[in-house]
Amino acid sequence: MKYFIFTWMMLSFASCTSVKKYNEQRLSMISPEKLREDVDFAYQKLQEMHPNLNWYISKKELDFKFDSLKMTINKPLTSTEFYFKLQPVISKIREGHLSLKIPAKRFSKKEIKALKNKKGLFGRFEYHLVDDHLYFIENKDSIQNIKPGTELLSINGVSIADYLKKYRELISSDGYNSTFYPYYLKDVFFNFFVAEKGILDSAKIETLYEDEKQTLVLKRESKNKTEIEKEKIDKKRTAEKKLNDYVASTSSYNRNFKFLDKDSTMAYMKIKSFSRTFSDKFYKESFAKIKNAGSSYLVIDIRENYGGSLYEINQLYSYLAPEPFVLIKPSQLTSRVTPLRTNYFRKSNPLQYTLKSLAYPGYFFYQTLNVYKGKDGIAYYKMKENKSTKPKQDVFKGKVYVLINGGSFSASSIISSKLKFDKRVTLVGEETGGANDGTVAGFYSYQMLPNSKIDLPIGLLLVQPNIDFTNTKKGVVPDVEISQSVQDIIDKNDIQLDWIKADIEKEKSLKTTE
């Protein structure tokens, strides 16, 4: 027991020291020479490990961008300032998964505990982005009586348009897609803001509603006992919460299933994230309900689903496929040793490091045995999803609609692309944020830039749906294109889902008259 307490104290002390050291380093000035070294290091690692670096940009053009960046670095910068210079160049590679980690301030356990008992400053609202305009679309707590549809014009005297122009350069979709930006940028806007400005206790904002400007002060409030108790209850995992993958921070479920009509003809499945958590049970129970109800139509809603598990989308597809299928093509690597560069010991404390060391031989052989060299001389990684999968017993044989938009990314785009190619569904909504022909993700190698200490996670697998490629360098295009306006969203007027319902009713009425 004494040894355990001593070990815990040593680990806690090390953690506090690490946080303090990191924050000091984050604020220190780094010489131009050292920063240029980091630029070269980042580009070198990308060329070594990224399996399709020049998919959307030529090597000549990318060389020029990195060289031009180095020429602009002529004074000392902090790691955060350097991030805002290097990330725009990384984004020009046009790989949505490829991004430097923001060197944000780290917090001690004491600070984290204090923040947990306080409410967010900007995070208590929902937003929608149109061009250079950021709108409040939901204000559940009626903070400062800000109405849905109000535009946020500025924060502490700096215009939102200026922030958006700066932050947009930090992100990219896959290829030349344009629908991804408004969805992703409104979700990460305040991540960039906090990295740049820190966590504020108050902020003066200027708003615009129905041609009337107003200046307001937002203040960070403390949670009361009732709210703290509710959070504790929300975190308790009930059977329903497990099945539908409850997210306590947003008080919402990742998965929902219901019928859209009284006679259960139309089944509806909303999937916010392919998290894999309890997904097998969710799909098994949902498709059993569909079969028992004799539903003829199924709507799968993956709007603003940024992706996740290939395993889960393979499971979902197995309930939709009329015959055995292969979800993705063999996943390409830069070399046979690439899977061993996944930072196996990353973020391990001394105890974890010891345990992982004992397990490393098994990890080494597993990764090595899963790599093979193709007839083309290229290294590939074996995955369950690039092998044939049989349809499930409760496979759905009716008509399927899939709702997509610019927030449908990564795994959402993979399954949308495959379903469209196989002519299994009708896609409704907007072009997906992820590419039609695949992406680079899978597992990652975290490369820390030696001087700025910024992490660069590099995807190691080229993951592509098992289709004939379009080579459009864009997202999955819907069969029926329908875009929602800000007012539609504020009024909760789902015109995309309404179109599907109307189309189903039209088909049902035609069958009745035959």
Short mmCIF file of C-alpha atoms in Angstrom, two decimals:
data_model
loop_
_atom_site.label_atom_id
_atom_site.label_comp_id
_atom_site.label_asym_id
_atom_site.label_seq_id
_atom_site.Cartn_x
_atom_site.Cartn_y
_atom_site.Cartn_z
CA MET A 1 0.00 0.00 0.00
CA LYS A 2 2.83 2.39 0.88
CA TYR A 3 4.51 1.58 -2.44
CA PHE A 4 1.25 2.30 -4.31
CA ILE A 5 0.83 5.68 -2.57
CA PHE A 6 4.46 6.59 -3.27
CA THR A 7 4.11 5.61 -6.94
CA TRP A 8 0.87 7.61 -7.28
CA MET A 9 2.53 10.67 -5.71
CA MET A 10 5.53 10.40 -8.02
CA LEU A 11 3.33 10.08 -11.11
CA SER A 12 1.18 13.05 -10.02
CA PHE A 13 4.28 15.15 -9.43
CA ALA A 14 5.72 14.15 -12.80
CA SER A 15 2.43 15.04 -14.47
CA CYS A 16 2.34 18.52 -12.87
CA THR A 17 5.98 19.12 -13.79
CA SER A 18 5.30 18.00 -17.36
CA VAL A 19 2.32 20.39 -17.71
CA LYS A 20 4.35 23.32 -16.34
CA LYS A 21 7.33 22.54 -18.58
CA TYR A 22 5.12 22.20 -21.66
CA ASN A 23 3.35 25.53 -21.02
CA GLU A 24 6.67 27.31 -20.50
CA GLN A 25 8.00 25.85 -23.74
CA ARG A 26 4.79 26.80 -25.55
CA LEU A 27 5.27 30.48 -24.67
CA SER A 28 9.01 30.62 -25.30
CA MET A 29 10.36 32.23 -28.48
CA ILE A 30 11.98 29.90 -31.03
CA SER A 31 14.65 31.18 -33.40
CA PRO A 32 13.96 31.37 -37.17
CA GLU A 33 16.72 28.81 -37.81
CA LYS A 34 15.09 26.28 -35.47
CA LEU A 35 11.65 26.90 -36.99
CA ARG A 36 12.97 26.32 -40.50
CA GLU A 37 14.43 23.04 -39.25
CA ASP A 38 10.94 22.08 -38.11
CA VAL A 39 9.51 22.88 -41.55
CA ASP A 40 12.08 20.59 -43.18
CA PHE A 41 11.45 17.87 -40.58
CA ALA A 42 7.68 17.97 -41.17
CA TYR A 43 8.03 17.76 -44.95
CA GLN A 44 10.59 14.96 -44.72
CA LYS A 45 8.31 12.84 -42.51
CA LEU A 46 5.33 13.44 -44.79
CA GLN A 47 7.34 12.24 -47.81
CA GLU A 48 8.52 9.17 -45.89
CA MET A 49 5.19 8.01 -44.49
CA HIS A 50 2.18 9.50 -46.30
CA PRO A 51 1.05 6.92 -48.90
CA ASN A 52 -0.41 9.42 -51.41
CA LEU A 53 1.09 12.81 -50.64
CA ASN A 54 0.75 14.20 -54.17
CA TRP A 55 -2.81 13.05 -54.81
CA TYR A 56 -4.14 16.61 -55.07
CA ILE A 57 -0.98 18.69 -55.38
CA SER A 58 2.15 18.03 -57.43
CA LYS A 59 5.51 17.53 -55.77
CA LYS A 60 6.86 20.59 -57.58
CA GLU A 61 4.07 22.80 -56.24
CA LEU A 62 4.36 21.40 -52.73
CA ASP A 63 8.15 21.85 -52.74
CA PHE A 64 7.57 25.47 -53.68
CA LYS A 65 5.06 26.04 -50.86
CA PHE A 66 7.37 24.63 -48.18
CA ASP A 67 10.36 26.58 -49.53
CA SER A 68 8.29 29.78 -49.68
CA LEU A 69 7.16 29.26 -46.08
CA LYS A 70 10.75 29.04 -44.88
CA MET A 71 11.55 32.34 -46.58
CA THR A 72 8.79 34.09 -44.57
CA ILE A 73 10.18 32.90 -41.22
CA ASN A 74 12.55 35.74 -40.37
CA LYS A 75 11.87 36.38 -36.68
CA PRO A 76 11.43 34.31 -33.49
CA LEU A 77 7.95 32.86 -32.92
CA THR A 78 6.17 30.92 -30.21
CA SER A 79 4.95 27.41 -31.07
CA THR A 80 1.37 28.72 -31.39
CA GLU A 81 2.43 31.50 -33.76
CA PHE A 82 4.43 28.96 -35.76
CA TYR A 83 1.39 26.66 -35.93
CA PHE A 84 -0.59 29.44 -37.63
CA LYS A 85 2.15 29.70 -40.28
CA LEU A 86 2.84 26.01 -40.95
CA GLN A 87 -0.72 24.60 -40.81
CA PRO A 88 -1.97 26.60 -43.85
CA VAL A 89 0.76 24.92 -45.92
CA ILE A 90 -0.15 21.47 -44.54
CA SER A 91 -3.78 22.16 -45.50
CA LYS A 92 -2.74 22.75 -49.13
CA ILE A 93 -2.05 19.00 -49.37
CA ARG A 94 -5.87 18.74 -49.30
CA GLU A 95 -6.09 15.71 -47.03
CA GLY A 96 -8.86 16.30 -44.50
CA HIS A 97 -7.28 13.96 -41.93
CA LEU A 98 -3.88 15.64 -42.12
CA SER A 99 -3.41 18.41 -39.60
CA LEU A 100 -0.95 19.58 -36.97
CA LYS A 101 -2.15 19.32 -33.38
CA ILE A 102 -2.92 22.78 -32.00
CA PRO A 103 -0.32 23.64 -29.32
CA ALA A 104 -2.96 24.75 -26.83
CA LYS A 105 -2.29 25.39 -23.16
CA ARG A 106 -2.36 22.32 -20.92
CA PHE A 107 -4.04 22.34 -17.53
CA SER A 108 -3.14 20.85 -14.19
CA LYS A 109 -5.57 18.51 -12.46
CA LYS A 110 -6.56 21.34 -10.13
CA GLU A 111 -7.33 23.65 -13.04
CA ILE A 112 -9.27 20.95 -14.86
CA LYS A 113 -11.38 20.31 -11.76
CA ALA A 114 -12.14 24.03 -11.44
CA LEU A 115 -13.15 24.27 -15.12
CA LYS A 116 -15.43 21.24 -14.79
CA ASN A 117 -17.50 23.19 -12.27
CA LYS A 118 -17.96 26.08 -14.68
CA LYS A 119 -20.08 26.46 -17.78
CA GLY A 120 -18.70 27.19 -21.21
CA LEU A 121 -18.44 30.72 -22.52
CA PHE A 122 -19.16 30.07 -26.20
CA GLY A 123 -19.74 26.31 -26.08
CA ARG A 124 -23.29 26.59 -24.76
CA PHE A 125 -24.59 27.73 -28.15
CA GLU A 126 -25.08 25.96 -31.47
CA TYR A 127 -23.84 27.73 -34.60
CA HIS A 128 -24.24 27.71 -38.36
CA LEU A 129 -21.76 29.14 -40.86
CA VAL A 130 -22.59 30.73 -44.23
CA ASP A 131 -19.66 32.26 -46.13
CA ASP A 132 -18.17 34.84 -43.70
CA HIS A 133 -21.19 34.90 -41.39
CA LEU A 134 -21.51 32.94 -38.14
CA TYR A 135 -25.03 32.58 -36.75
CA PHE A 136 -26.42 31.43 -33.41
CA ILE A 137 -29.02 28.76 -34.21
CA GLU A 138 -29.69 27.43 -30.71
CA ASN A 139 -29.55 28.99 -27.24
CA LYS A 140 -31.07 26.43 -24.86
CA ASP A 141 -30.26 28.44 -21.74
CA SER A 142 -31.55 31.75 -23.20
CA ILE A 143 -28.20 33.40 -22.43
CA GLN A 144 -28.50 37.18 -22.79
CA ASN A 145 -31.72 36.47 -24.68
CA ILE A 146 -29.77 35.85 -27.88
CA LYS A 147 -32.33 34.65 -30.44
CA PRO A 148 -31.71 31.91 -33.03
CA GLY A 149 -30.75 33.59 -36.29
CA THR A 150 -28.64 36.25 -34.56
CA GLU A 151 -25.32 36.86 -36.31
CA LEU A 152 -22.14 37.06 -34.23
CA LEU A 153 -20.25 40.05 -35.65
CA SER A 154 -17.22 40.41 -33.38
CA ILE A 155 -15.51 39.24 -30.19
CA ASN A 156 -13.62 41.80 -28.12
CA GLY A 157 -13.51 44.20 -31.06
CA VAL A 158 -12.17 41.74 -33.65
CA SER A 159 -14.57 40.87 -36.48
CA ILE A 160 -15.70 37.29 -36.95
CA ALA A 161 -15.05 37.68 -40.69
CA ASP A 162 -11.35 38.24 -39.93
CA TYR A 163 -11.22 35.17 -37.70
CA LEU A 164 -13.01 33.04 -40.31
CA LYS A 165 -10.62 34.15 -43.04
CA LYS A 166 -7.65 33.18 -40.86
CA TYR A 167 -9.08 29.90 -39.54
CA ARG A 168 -10.34 28.68 -42.89
CA GLU A 169 -6.73 28.47 -44.06
CA LEU A 170 -6.05 25.95 -41.29
CA ILE A 171 -8.43 23.24 -42.49
CA SER A 172 -9.04 21.31 -45.67
CA SER A 173 -11.45 18.74 -46.96
CA ASP A 174 -10.37 15.80 -49.09
CA GLY A 175 -9.49 17.20 -52.50
CA TYR A 176 -11.43 20.06 -54.05
CA ASN A 177 -14.67 19.61 -52.16
CA SER A 178 -16.17 22.89 -50.88
CA THR A 179 -19.09 21.70 -48.71
CA PHE A 180 -16.93 20.49 -45.81
CA TYR A 181 -15.67 23.90 -44.64
CA PRO A 182 -18.85 25.46 -43.20
CA TYR A 183 -19.69 22.35 -41.15
CA TYR A 184 -16.25 21.65 -39.78
CA LEU A 185 -15.17 25.26 -39.30
CA LYS A 186 -18.21 26.16 -37.18
CA ASP A 187 -17.42 23.14 -34.98
CA VAL A 188 -13.71 23.93 -34.51
CA PHE A 189 -13.90 27.75 -34.66
CA PHE A 190 -13.64 28.17 -30.89
CA ASN A 191 -10.89 25.52 -30.63
CA PHE A 192 -8.73 27.82 -32.75
CA PHE A 193 -9.95 30.87 -30.85
CA VAL A 194 -9.04 29.38 -27.44
CA ALA A 195 -5.64 28.19 -28.73
CA GLU A 196 -4.94 31.75 -29.81
CA LYS A 197 -6.60 33.77 -27.02
CA GLY A 198 -6.74 31.32 -24.11
CA ILE A 199 -9.76 30.40 -22.00
CA LEU A 200 -11.59 33.62 -21.19
CA ASP A 201 -13.87 34.29 -18.23
CA SER A 202 -15.76 36.97 -20.15
CA ALA A 203 -16.00 38.42 -23.64
CA LYS A 204 -17.63 41.45 -25.23
CA ILE A 205 -19.52 40.48 -28.35
CA GLU A 206 -21.37 42.43 -31.02
CA THR A 207 -24.45 40.84 -32.59
CA LEU A 208 -26.90 41.56 -35.37
CA TYR A 209 -30.56 40.53 -35.35
CA GLU A 210 -33.22 41.87 -37.71
CA ASP A 211 -30.98 44.82 -38.73
CA GLU A 212 -30.38 45.78 -35.09
CA LYS A 213 -26.87 45.68 -33.66
CA GLN A 214 -26.29 44.99 -30.00
CA THR A 215 -23.25 44.84 -27.71
CA LEU A 216 -23.36 42.17 -25.01
CA VAL A 217 -20.99 40.75 -22.41
CA LEU A 218 -20.84 36.97 -22.00
CA LYS A 219 -19.59 35.71 -18.64
CA ARG A 220 -18.46 32.27 -17.61
CA GLU A 221 -20.85 31.05 -14.91
CA SER A 222 -20.43 28.44 -12.21
CA LYS A 223 -22.62 25.33 -12.27
CA ASN A 224 -25.10 24.97 -9.45
CA LYS A 225 -25.51 21.80 -7.37
CA THR A 226 -28.46 20.60 -9.45
CA GLU A 227 -26.48 20.89 -12.68
CA ILE A 228 -23.46 19.11 -11.21
CA GLU A 229 -25.67 16.30 -9.91
CA LYS A 230 -27.38 15.98 -13.30
CA GLU A 231 -23.97 15.61 -14.98
CA LYS A 232 -23.09 12.78 -12.59
CA ILE A 233 -26.35 11.01 -13.43
CA ASP A 234 -25.80 11.55 -17.18
CA LYS A 235 -22.42 9.84 -16.96
CA LYS A 236 -23.93 6.65 -15.54
CA ARG A 237 -24.14 4.06 -18.31
CA THR A 238 -27.59 2.50 -18.58
CA ALA A 239 -28.44 -0.25 -21.08
CA GLU A 240 -30.13 2.32 -23.34
CA LYS A 241 -27.17 4.68 -23.16
CA LYS A 242 -24.75 1.91 -24.08
CA LEU A 243 -26.85 0.69 -27.01
CA ASN A 244 -27.37 4.16 -28.48
CA ASP A 245 -23.88 5.40 -27.50
CA TYR A 246 -24.83 8.28 -25.22
CA VAL A 247 -22.51 11.31 -25.15
CA ALA A 248 -22.79 13.05 -21.76
CA SER A 249 -21.00 16.24 -22.88
CA THR A 250 -23.72 16.97 -25.47
CA SER A 251 -26.61 15.15 -23.72
CA SER A 252 -27.33 13.30 -26.95
CA TYR A 253 -27.07 9.87 -28.53
CA ASN A 254 -24.72 8.91 -31.34
CA ARG A 255 -27.35 6.51 -32.65
CA ASN A 256 -31.12 6.65 -32.80
CA PHE A 257 -33.70 4.35 -34.35
CA LYS A 258 -37.41 4.95 -34.85
CA PHE A 259 -40.26 4.58 -37.31
CA LEU A 260 -41.43 7.68 -39.16
CA ASP A 261 -45.04 6.62 -39.57
CA LYS A 262 -47.78 4.88 -37.60
CA ASP A 263 -47.77 1.70 -39.66
CA SER A 264 -43.95 1.34 -39.38
CA THR A 265 -43.51 1.39 -43.16
CA MET A 266 -40.66 3.91 -42.91
CA ALA A 267 -37.73 3.10 -40.60
CA TYR A 268 -35.27 5.83 -39.68
CA MET A 269 -31.72 5.48 -38.37
CA LYS A 270 -29.66 8.51 -37.29
CA ILE A 271 -25.92 7.87 -36.86
CA LYS A 272 -23.87 10.86 -35.67
CA SER A 273 -20.58 8.97 -35.42
CA PHE A 274 -19.34 5.51 -36.38
CA SER A 275 -17.86 5.06 -32.91
CA ARG A 276 -18.18 1.24 -32.97
CA THR A 277 -19.25 1.26 -29.28
CA PHE A 278 -22.04 -1.34 -28.97
CA SER A 279 -22.68 -0.97 -32.71
CA ASP A 280 -23.11 -4.72 -33.31
CA LYS A 281 -25.99 -4.89 -30.84
CA PHE A 282 -27.58 -1.67 -32.10
CA TYR A 283 -27.72 -2.84 -35.73
CA LYS A 284 -28.80 -6.36 -34.79
CA GLU A 285 -31.72 -5.07 -32.72
CA SER A 286 -32.67 -2.31 -35.18
CA PHE A 287 -32.78 -4.53 -38.25
CA ALA A 288 -34.68 -7.18 -36.31
CA LYS A 289 -37.33 -4.52 -35.53
CA ILE A 290 -37.43 -3.53 -39.21
CA LYS A 291 -37.92 -7.14 -40.27
CA ASN A 292 -40.61 -7.79 -37.67
CA ALA A 293 -42.47 -4.63 -38.68
CA GLY A 294 -42.25 -5.52 -42.37
CA SER A 295 -40.92 -2.05 -43.25
CA SER A 296 -40.54 -1.30 -46.95
CA TYR A 297 -38.39 1.80 -46.63
CA LEU A 298 -35.29 2.71 -44.62
CA VAL A 299 -33.74 6.16 -44.15
CA ILE A 300 -30.14 6.27 -42.89
CA ASP A 301 -29.11 9.75 -41.75
CA ILE A 302 -25.33 10.33 -41.68
CA ARG A 303 -25.38 14.11 -42.04
CA GLU A 304 -22.59 15.75 -40.02
CA ASN A 305 -21.12 12.35 -39.27
CA TYR A 306 -17.34 12.87 -39.40
CA GLY A 307 -16.68 9.14 -39.66
CA GLY A 308 -14.98 6.65 -37.38
CA SER A 309 -14.79 2.88 -37.50
CA LEU A 310 -14.41 0.93 -40.75
CA TYR A 311 -15.57 -2.11 -38.80
CA GLU A 312 -18.89 -0.41 -38.03
CA ILE A 313 -19.63 0.70 -41.60
CA ASN A 314 -18.79 -2.81 -42.78
CA GLN A 315 -21.33 -4.15 -40.25
CA LEU A 316 -23.96 -1.66 -41.42
CA TYR A 317 -23.33 -2.52 -45.07
CA SER A 318 -23.80 -6.22 -44.31
CA TYR A 319 -27.45 -5.43 -43.43
CA LEU A 320 -27.95 -3.68 -46.79
CA ALA A 321 -26.03 -5.86 -49.25
CA PRO A 322 -28.05 -8.36 -51.29
CA GLU A 323 -24.96 -10.55 -51.83
CA PRO A 324 -21.39 -10.97 -50.50
CA PHE A 325 -19.37 -7.76 -50.86
CA VAL A 326 -15.92 -6.26 -50.34
CA LEU A 327 -16.16 -2.82 -48.74
CA ILE A 328 -12.69 -1.38 -49.46
CA LYS A 329 -9.77 -2.06 -51.75
CA PRO A 330 -6.44 -3.32 -50.31
CA SER A 331 -4.99 -0.54 -48.13
CA GLN A 332 -1.70 0.83 -49.43
CA LEU A 333 1.35 1.73 -47.27
CA THR A 334 4.60 3.48 -48.12
CA SER A 335 6.65 0.46 -46.96
CA ARG A 336 6.41 -2.87 -45.14
CA VAL A 337 7.76 -1.36 -41.91
CA THR A 338 5.31 1.57 -41.82
CA PRO A 339 2.87 -0.09 -39.36
CA LEU A 340 5.68 -0.27 -36.80
CA ARG A 341 5.88 3.54 -36.74
CA THR A 342 2.59 4.04 -34.90
CA ASN A 343 4.11 5.33 -31.62
CA TYR A 344 3.30 2.18 -29.66
CA PHE A 345 4.67 3.67 -26.41
CA ARG A 346 3.17 7.15 -26.93
CA LYS A 347 1.80 8.84 -23.77
CA SER A 348 2.70 5.87 -21.55
CA ASN A 349 3.43 6.39 -17.87
CA PRO A 350 6.16 4.17 -16.33
CA LEU A 351 3.72 1.40 -15.43
CA GLN A 352 2.07 1.40 -18.86
CA TYR A 353 5.48 1.47 -20.51
CA THR A 354 6.50 -1.66 -18.59
CA LEU A 355 3.32 -3.53 -19.49
CA LYS A 356 3.52 -2.48 -23.14
CA SER A 357 7.16 -3.61 -23.28
CA LEU A 358 6.10 -7.10 -22.25
CA ALA A 359 3.37 -7.13 -24.92
CA TYR A 360 5.52 -5.61 -27.67
CA PRO A 361 6.70 -8.89 -29.27
CA GLY A 362 3.05 -9.84 -29.91
CA TYR A 363 2.33 -6.38 -31.33
CA PHE A 364 5.43 -6.57 -33.56
CA PHE A 365 4.50 -9.93 -35.08
CA TYR A 366 0.84 -8.94 -35.51
CA GLN A 367 1.75 -5.81 -37.45
CA THR A 368 4.43 -7.58 -39.48
CA LEU A 369 2.19 -10.50 -40.44
CA ASN A 370 -0.58 -8.14 -41.61
CA VAL A 371 1.64 -6.54 -44.26
CA TYR A 372 2.16 -8.11 -47.65
CA LYS A 373 3.71 -7.09 -50.93
CA GLY A 374 1.39 -7.00 -53.94
CA LYS A 375 2.20 -8.06 -57.49
CA ASP A 376 2.68 -4.37 -58.25
CA GLY A 377 5.51 -4.22 -55.71
CA ILE A 378 3.49 -2.00 -53.34
CA ALA A 379 3.07 -2.79 -49.63
CA TYR A 380 -0.51 -3.42 -48.41
CA TYR A 381 -2.09 -3.93 -45.01
CA LYS A 382 -4.53 -6.78 -44.39
CA MET A 383 -7.88 -5.68 -43.02
CA LYS A 384 -11.18 -7.47 -42.48
CA GLU A 385 -12.92 -4.82 -44.57
CA ASN A 386 -10.94 -5.64 -47.73
CA LYS A 387 -12.10 -9.25 -47.61
CA SER A 388 -15.47 -10.65 -48.67
CA THR A 389 -18.30 -10.19 -46.13
CA LYS A 390 -21.56 -12.12 -46.21
CA PRO A 391 -24.92 -10.34 -45.82
CA LYS A 392 -26.63 -10.67 -42.44
CA GLN A 393 -29.63 -12.92 -41.92
CA ASP A 394 -31.88 -9.87 -41.34
CA VAL A 395 -30.58 -8.04 -44.44
CA PHE A 396 -32.97 -5.28 -45.52
CA LYS A 397 -34.31 -5.78 -49.04
CA GLY A 398 -36.51 -2.69 -49.33
CA LYS A 399 -35.75 0.78 -50.66
CA VAL A 400 -32.96 2.69 -48.87
CA TYR A 401 -32.38 6.44 -48.71
CA VAL A 402 -29.19 7.92 -47.23
CA LEU A 403 -29.04 11.55 -46.06
CA ILE A 404 -25.61 13.18 -46.56
CA ASN A 405 -24.11 16.68 -46.42
CA GLY A 406 -20.78 18.48 -46.21
CA GLY A 407 -20.33 17.18 -42.67
CA SER A 408 -20.35 13.56 -43.91
CA PHE A 409 -16.66 12.75 -43.84
CA SER A 410 -14.17 9.86 -43.74
CA ALA A 411 -16.01 6.58 -43.04
CA SER A 412 -19.31 8.31 -43.92
CA SER A 413 -17.97 9.07 -47.38
CA ILE A 414 -16.55 5.56 -47.80
CA ILE A 415 -19.92 3.89 -47.18
CA SER A 416 -21.81 6.53 -49.22
CA SER A 417 -19.47 6.04 -52.17
CA LYS A 418 -19.76 2.25 -52.03
CA LEU A 419 -23.58 2.31 -51.68
CA LYS A 420 -23.89 4.70 -54.62
CA PHE A 421 -21.57 2.65 -56.83
CA ASP A 422 -23.53 -0.52 -56.05
CA LYS A 423 -26.77 1.34 -56.86
CA ARG A 424 -28.17 0.20 -53.52
CA VAL A 425 -29.50 3.55 -52.25
CA THR A 426 -30.81 6.98 -53.18
CA LEU A 427 -28.50 9.64 -51.77
CA VAL A 428 -30.22 12.86 -50.72
CA GLY A 429 -28.72 16.15 -49.53
CA GLU A 430 -25.35 17.73 -50.35
CA GLU A 431 -21.98 16.56 -51.65
CA THR A 432 -20.04 14.86 -48.85
CA GLY A 433 -17.07 16.53 -47.18
CA GLY A 434 -14.95 13.41 -47.66
CA ALA A 435 -13.72 12.30 -51.08
CA ASN A 436 -15.63 9.88 -53.29
CA ASP A 437 -12.47 7.90 -54.10
CA GLY A 438 -11.09 7.43 -50.58
CA THR A 439 -8.81 9.06 -48.07
CA VAL A 440 -5.60 8.59 -46.08
CA ALA A 441 -6.23 7.62 -42.46
CA GLY A 442 -6.39 4.20 -40.76
CA PHE A 443 -3.74 4.39 -38.06
CA TYR A 444 -1.27 7.20 -37.44
CA SER A 445 2.34 8.00 -36.73
CA TYR A 446 2.70 10.99 -34.41
CA GLN A 447 5.79 12.95 -35.34
CA MET A 448 6.83 15.68 -32.88
CA LEU A 449 8.58 18.62 -34.52
CA PRO A 450 11.93 18.80 -32.67
CA ASN A 451 12.00 22.51 -31.77
CA SER A 452 8.40 23.74 -31.58
CA LYS A 453 7.29 20.40 -30.05
CA ILE A 454 4.13 20.41 -32.19
CA ASP A 455 2.64 17.00 -32.99
CA LEU A 456 2.08 16.05 -36.63
CA PRO A 457 -0.15 12.94 -36.89
CA ILE A 458 0.37 11.29 -40.30
CA GLY A 459 -2.18 8.79 -41.61
CA LEU A 460 -0.42 5.64 -42.82
CA LEU A 461 -3.12 3.85 -44.84
CA LEU A 462 -4.66 4.73 -48.18
CA VAL A 463 -8.28 3.69 -47.60
CA GLN A 464 -10.45 3.53 -50.73
CA PRO A 465 -13.93 2.11 -51.34
CA ASN A 466 -14.17 -0.92 -53.59
CA ILE A 467 -15.52 0.97 -56.61
CA ASP A 468 -14.51 2.19 -60.05
CA PHE A 469 -13.00 5.58 -59.21
CA THR A 470 -14.51 8.79 -60.56
CA ASN A 471 -11.22 10.75 -60.40
CA THR A 472 -13.22 13.92 -59.81
CA LYS A 473 -11.16 14.78 -56.71
CA LYS A 474 -14.41 15.75 -55.02
CA GLY A 475 -16.94 14.29 -52.61
CA VAL A 476 -19.80 11.83 -53.11
CA VAL A 477 -22.46 13.65 -55.11
CA PRO A 478 -26.08 12.99 -54.05
CA ASP A 479 -28.68 11.62 -56.46
CA VAL A 480 -31.06 14.33 -55.24
CA GLU A 481 -29.35 17.59 -54.28
CA ILE A 482 -31.16 19.67 -51.63
CA SER A 483 -29.54 22.34 -49.46
CA GLN A 484 -30.97 23.69 -46.20
CA SER A 485 -31.02 27.41 -45.47
CA VAL A 486 -30.21 29.02 -42.13
CA GLN A 487 -33.91 29.67 -41.62
CA ASP A 488 -34.73 26.00 -42.31
CA ILE A 489 -32.27 24.98 -39.59
CA ILE A 490 -33.57 27.57 -37.10
CA ASP A 491 -37.17 26.51 -37.74
CA LYS A 492 -36.12 22.82 -37.57
CA ASN A 493 -37.62 22.47 -41.04
CA ASP A 494 -35.85 19.39 -42.40
CA ILE A 495 -36.53 19.84 -46.11
CA GLN A 496 -34.15 17.00 -47.05
CA LEU A 497 -35.95 14.43 -44.91
CA ASP A 498 -39.31 15.90 -45.97
CA TRP A 499 -38.40 15.25 -49.61
CA ILE A 500 -37.75 11.58 -48.80
CA LYS A 501 -41.06 11.26 -46.95
CA ALA A 502 -42.90 12.84 -49.89
CA ASP A 503 -41.12 10.55 -52.36
CA ILE A 504 -42.09 7.49 -50.32
CA GLU A 505 -45.74 8.61 -50.08
CA LYS A 506 -45.77 9.21 -53.82
CA GLU A 507 -44.44 5.69 -54.48
CA LYS A 508 -46.91 4.17 -52.02
CA SER A 509 -49.85 5.94 -53.66
CA LEU A 510 -48.75 4.75 -57.11
CA LYS A 511 -48.62 1.15 -55.84
CA THR A 512 -52.13 1.56 -54.40
CA THR A 513 -53.59 2.72 -57.73
CA GLU A 514 -51.94 -0.05 -59.76
#
